[in-house]
PDB file of C-alpha atoms in Angstrom:
ATOM      1  CA  MET A 414      -2.511 -11.609   9.826  1.00 86.00           C
ATOM      2  CA  GLN A 415      -1.766  -9.665  12.984  1.00 90.00           C
ATOM      3  CA  GLU A 416       1.993  -9.936  12.433  1.00 93.00           C
ATOM      4  CA  LEU A 417       1.686  -8.792   8.825  1.00 92.00           C
ATOM      5  CA  VAL A 418      -0.108  -5.586   9.836  1.00 94.00           C
ATOM      6  CA  LYS A 419       2.373  -5.012  12.660  1.00 95.00           C
ATOM      7  CA  VAL A 420       5.386  -5.290  10.332  1.00 95.00           C
ATOM      8  CA  ILE A 421       3.845  -2.930   7.785  1.00 95.00           C
ATOM      9  CA  ALA A 422       2.852  -0.361  10.409  1.00 95.00           C
ATOM     10  CA  LYS A 423       6.213  -0.427  12.191  1.00 95.00           C
ATOM     11  CA  SER A 424       7.991   0.297   8.923  1.00 95.00           C
ATOM     12  CA  LEU A 425       5.835   3.400   8.362  1.00 94.00           C
ATOM     13  CA  VAL A 426       5.909   5.152  11.754  1.00 95.00           C
ATOM     14  CA  GLU A 427       8.538   7.038  13.743  1.00 95.00           C
ATOM     15  CA  ASN A 428       7.553   5.379  17.046  1.00 93.00           C
ATOM     16  CA  PRO A 429       7.473   1.643  16.258  1.00 94.00           C
ATOM     17  CA  ASP A 430       7.323   0.754  19.963  1.00 94.00           C
ATOM     18  CA  GLU A 431       3.838   2.270  20.210  1.00 95.00           C
ATOM     19  CA  VAL A 432       2.322   0.125  17.438  1.00 96.00           C
ATOM     20  CA  VAL A 433      -0.380  -2.164  18.827  1.00 96.00           C
ATOM     21  CA  VAL A 434      -2.307  -4.607  16.656  1.00 96.00           C
ATOM     22  CA  THR A 435      -5.218  -6.626  18.017  1.00 96.00           C
ATOM     23  CA  GLN A 436      -7.037  -9.394  16.216  1.00 94.00           C
ATOM     24  CA  THR A 437     -10.518 -10.557  17.178  1.00 94.00           C
ATOM     25  CA  GLU A 438     -12.270 -13.456  15.515  1.00 90.00           C
ATOM     26  CA  SER A 439     -16.014 -13.927  15.687  1.00 86.00           C
ATOM     27  CA  GLY A 440     -17.853 -16.381  13.509  1.00 85.00           C
ATOM     28  CA  ASN A 441     -16.981 -15.755   9.887  1.00 86.00           C
ATOM     29  CA  ALA A 442     -15.391 -12.347  10.494  1.00 88.00           C
ATOM     30  CA  LEU A 443     -11.922 -11.253  11.518  1.00 90.00           C
ATOM     31  CA  LEU A 444     -11.420  -7.795  13.034  1.00 93.00           C
ATOM     32  CA  ILE A 445      -7.925  -6.315  12.953  1.00 94.00           C
ATOM     33  CA  GLU A 446      -7.385  -3.061  14.840  1.00 95.00           C
ATOM     34  CA  LEU A 447      -4.258  -0.937  14.529  1.00 96.00           C
ATOM     35  CA  LYS A 448      -3.308   1.672  17.101  1.00 96.00           C
ATOM     36  CA  VAL A 449      -0.305   3.978  16.682  1.00 95.00           C
ATOM     37  CA  ALA A 450       0.988   7.112  18.389  1.00 94.00           C
ATOM     38  CA  SER A 451      -1.072  10.217  17.695  1.00 93.00           C
ATOM     39  CA  SER A 452       1.875  11.822  15.893  1.00 94.00           C
ATOM     40  CA  ASP A 453       2.058   8.847  13.493  1.00 94.00           C
ATOM     41  CA  ILE A 454      -1.614   8.514  12.587  1.00 94.00           C
ATOM     42  CA  GLY A 455      -1.189  10.590   9.425  1.00 93.00           C
ATOM     43  CA  LYS A 456       1.653   8.399   8.210  1.00 94.00           C
ATOM     44  CA  VAL A 457      -0.464   5.261   8.546  1.00 95.00           C
ATOM     45  CA  ILE A 458      -3.489   6.786   6.819  1.00 94.00           C
ATOM     46  CA  GLY A 459      -1.570   8.645   4.101  1.00 94.00           C
ATOM     47  CA  ARG A 460      -2.796  11.295   1.723  1.00 94.00           C
ATOM     48  CA  GLU A 461      -6.439  10.785   0.890  1.00 95.00           C
ATOM     49  CA  GLY A 462      -6.242   7.425   2.688  1.00 94.00           C
ATOM     50  CA  ARG A 463      -3.923   5.822   0.148  1.00 96.00           C
ATOM     51  CA  ILE A 464      -1.708   4.025   2.666  1.00 95.00           C
ATOM     52  CA  ALA A 465      -4.718   2.733   4.625  1.00 94.00           C
ATOM     53  CA  ARG A 466      -6.298   1.429   1.406  1.00 95.00           C
ATOM     54  CA  ALA A 467      -3.030  -0.272   0.461  1.00 95.00           C
ATOM     55  CA  ILE A 468      -2.801  -1.971   3.856  1.00 94.00           C
ATOM     56  CA  ARG A 469      -6.403  -3.150   3.503  1.00 92.00           C
ATOM     57  CA  SER A 470      -5.645  -4.551   0.056  1.00 92.00           C
ATOM     58  CA  VAL A 471      -2.606  -6.469   1.309  1.00 92.00           C
ATOM     59  CA  VAL A 472      -4.553  -7.874   4.266  1.00 90.00           C
ATOM     60  CA  LYS A 473      -7.444  -8.967   2.051  1.00 88.00           C
ATOM     61  CA  ALA A 474      -5.068 -10.590  -0.430  1.00 88.00           C
ATOM     62  CA  ALA A 475      -3.251 -12.432   2.347  1.00 84.00           C
ATOM     63  CA  SER A 476      -6.519 -13.684   3.824  1.00 82.00           C
ATOM     64  CA  PHE A 477      -8.018 -14.853   0.526  1.00 80.00           C
ATOM     65  CA  LYS A 478      -7.626 -18.540   1.364  1.00 78.00           C
ATOM     66  CA  LYS A 479      -9.210 -18.196   4.812  1.00 76.00           C
ATOM     67  CA  GLU A 480     -12.575 -17.279   3.268  1.00 78.00           C
ATOM     68  CA  LYS A 481     -13.414 -14.904   6.103  1.00 81.00           C
ATOM     69  CA  LYS A 482     -14.606 -11.334   6.043  1.00 86.00           C
ATOM     70  CA  ILE A 483     -11.735  -9.082   7.088  1.00 88.00           C
ATOM     71  CA  VAL A 484     -12.376  -5.743   8.779  1.00 89.00           C
ATOM     72  CA  PHE A 485      -9.335  -3.490   9.227  1.00 91.00           C
ATOM     73  CA  GLU A 486      -9.627  -0.398  11.425  1.00 93.00           C
ATOM     74  CA  ILE A 487      -7.149   2.281  12.444  1.00 93.00           C
ATOM     75  CA  LEU A 488      -7.865   3.534  15.958  1.00 92.00           C
ATOM     76  CA  GLN A 489      -6.872   6.882  17.402  1.00 82.00           C
TER      77      GLN A 489
END
């Protein structure tokens, strides 16, 4: 899951070297945090959050078989 988010984020930003994705698993939940350069935060969120919603949808679809709650956050 972590690699999927990293590939998507790197394709969206101008500074792909500054993309950091962390994945934390606790119990029945999986937390995925994405951190990008401050100049790229708007590109990852998109207008009215459309890009962020799309990333969340892809992550949830990819994790459907794992039967875990997925939490995706974009950090500043």
